[in-house]
mmCIF file of C-alpha atoms in Angstrom:
data_model
loop_
_atom_site.group_PDB
_atom_site.id
_atom_site.type_symbol
_atom_site.label_atom_id
_atom_site.label_comp_id
_atom_site.label_asym_id
_atom_site.label_seq_id
_atom_site.Cartn_x
_atom_site.Cartn_y
_atom_site.Cartn_z
ATOM 1 C CA MET A 1 36.875 12.576 3.925
ATOM 2 C CA ALA A 2 34.038 10.209 3.029
ATOM 3 C CA THR A 3 30.851 11.699 1.642
ATOM 4 C CA PRO A 4 27.382 10.477 2.550
ATOM 5 C CA LEU A 5 26.983 8.981 -0.937
ATOM 6 C CA ASN A 6 30.036 6.744 -0.812
ATOM 7 C CA ASN A 7 29.885 5.938 2.879
ATOM 8 C CA GLN A 8 26.489 4.176 2.926
ATOM 9 C CA ARG A 9 26.159 0.630 4.103
ATOM 10 C CA SER A 10 25.068 -1.850 1.470
ATOM 11 C CA ARG A 11 21.659 -3.204 2.327
ATOM 12 C CA THR A 12 19.779 -6.130 0.925
ATOM 13 C CA LEU A 13 16.028 -6.279 0.739
ATOM 14 C CA SER A 14 14.066 -8.900 2.619
ATOM 15 C CA PRO A 15 12.151 -11.316 0.380
ATOM 16 C CA ALA A 16 8.838 -9.688 1.330
ATOM 17 C CA ARG A 17 10.150 -6.176 0.631
ATOM 18 C CA ALA A 18 11.694 -7.301 -2.659
ATOM 19 C CA ALA A 19 8.358 -8.814 -3.733
ATOM 20 C CA ALA A 20 6.465 -5.643 -2.749
ATOM 21 C CA LEU A 21 8.955 -3.498 -4.664
ATOM 22 C CA ALA A 22 8.688 -5.765 -7.718
ATOM 23 C CA ARG A 23 4.870 -5.418 -7.695
ATOM 24 C CA LEU A 24 5.109 -1.650 -7.292
ATOM 25 C CA LEU A 25 7.664 -1.320 -10.100
ATOM 26 C CA ALA A 26 5.462 -3.471 -12.371
ATOM 27 C CA GLU A 27 2.537 -1.122 -11.666
ATOM 28 C CA LEU A 28 4.709 1.911 -12.364
ATOM 29 C CA ASP A 29 6.046 0.315 -15.571
ATOM 30 C CA ALA A 30 2.495 -0.322 -16.778
ATOM 31 C CA TRP A 31 1.486 3.249 -15.892
ATOM 32 C CA CYS A 32 4.474 4.830 -17.659
ATOM 33 C CA SER A 33 4.482 2.519 -20.670
ATOM 34 C CA PRO A 34 5.913 2.885 -23.257
ATOM 35 C CA ARG A 35 8.422 5.329 -21.694
ATOM 36 C CA SER A 36 11.610 3.731 -20.449
ATOM 37 C CA LEU A 37 13.160 4.222 -17.018
ATOM 38 C CA ALA A 38 15.450 6.889 -18.468
ATOM 39 C CA GLU A 39 12.499 8.822 -19.922
ATOM 40 C CA ARG A 40 10.422 8.932 -16.749
ATOM 41 C CA SER A 41 10.038 12.116 -14.783
ATOM 42 C CA ALA A 42 8.771 13.327 -11.444
ATOM 43 C CA ALA A 43 5.581 14.353 -13.280
ATOM 44 C CA ASP A 44 5.025 10.702 -14.253
ATOM 45 C CA LEU A 45 5.414 9.595 -10.651
ATOM 46 C CA ARG A 46 3.146 12.431 -9.468
ATOM 47 C CA ALA A 47 0.453 11.315 -11.940
ATOM 48 C CA PHE A 48 0.875 7.702 -10.774
ATOM 49 C CA VAL A 49 0.383 8.746 -7.128
ATOM 50 C CA ASP A 50 -2.618 10.932 -8.032
ATOM 51 C CA ALA A 51 -4.248 8.031 -9.886
ATOM 52 C CA LYS A 52 -3.746 5.769 -6.866
ATOM 53 C CA LEU A 53 -5.270 8.419 -4.593
ATOM 54 C CA ALA A 54 -8.263 8.707 -6.918
ATOM 55 C CA ALA A 55 -8.593 4.908 -6.882
ATOM 56 C CA GLY A 56 -8.971 4.995 -3.098
ATOM 57 C CA TYR A 57 -5.522 4.012 -1.854
ATOM 58 C CA ARG A 58 -4.843 5.157 1.688
ATOM 59 C CA ALA A 59 -2.328 7.927 2.290
ATOM 60 C CA SER A 60 -0.265 5.652 4.536
ATOM 61 C CA THR A 61 0.002 3.062 1.750
ATOM 62 C CA LEU A 62 1.126 5.685 -0.734
ATOM 63 C CA ARG A 63 3.690 7.104 1.687
ATOM 64 C CA ARG A 64 5.149 3.630 2.142
ATOM 65 C CA GLN A 65 5.214 3.076 -1.623
ATOM 66 C CA LEU A 66 6.877 6.451 -2.229
ATOM 67 C CA THR A 67 9.497 5.570 0.373
ATOM 68 C CA MET A 68 10.234 2.313 -1.467
ATOM 69 C CA LEU A 69 10.445 4.109 -4.823
ATOM 70 C CA ARG A 70 12.746 6.805 -3.447
ATOM 71 C CA ALA A 71 15.068 4.148 -2.019
ATOM 72 C CA HIS A 72 14.973 2.235 -5.296
ATOM 73 C CA TYR A 73 15.826 5.312 -7.348
ATOM 74 C CA ARG A 74 18.596 6.139 -4.890
ATOM 75 C CA ARG A 75 20.119 2.711 -5.491
ATOM 76 C CA LEU A 76 19.788 3.253 -9.252
ATOM 77 C CA TYR A 77 21.454 6.658 -8.983
ATOM 78 C CA LEU A 78 24.342 5.324 -6.894
ATOM 79 C CA ALA A 79 24.822 2.486 -9.399
ATOM 80 C CA GLY A 80 24.898 4.979 -12.278
ATOM 81 C CA GLU A 81 21.633 3.679 -13.755
ATOM 82 C CA ALA A 82 19.604 6.866 -13.132
ATOM 83 C CA THR A 83 20.555 10.494 -13.482
ATOM 84 C CA ALA A 84 20.800 12.904 -10.581
ATOM 85 C CA GLU A 85 17.927 14.852 -12.138
ATOM 86 C CA THR A 86 15.686 11.768 -12.076
ATOM 87 C CA TYR A 87 16.660 10.923 -8.509
ATOM 88 C CA VAL A 88 16.051 14.470 -7.250
ATOM 89 C CA GLY A 89 12.747 14.570 -9.130
ATOM 90 C CA VAL A 90 11.557 11.349 -7.512
ATOM 91 C CA ARG A 91 12.571 12.646 -4.096
ATOM 92 C CA SER A 92 10.525 15.808 -4.664
ATOM 93 C CA VAL A 93 7.209 14.004 -5.173
ATOM 94 C CA GLU A 94 4.856 14.389 -2.243
ATOM 95 C CA PHE A 95 1.133 14.472 -1.745
#
């Protein structure tokens, strides 16, 4: 029987979504520097979101960005480029 993890359709990002994700990941990279992707934690993402809230970002914008990051980390996890712990941690971040 197929599991939800290996039965997902492969999706490609639209050019606009890919550009938005690239900008968001660049912001996150700058925020987390010098820690690598493998060293990042849910606490890092939580601090990133809190800083954006303090800077005046709207809740709807941050929800959309969190959705993009969760999907990105899911793709990384499925590709074996992120651990399950990292993926679950990213999924747990809310505000």
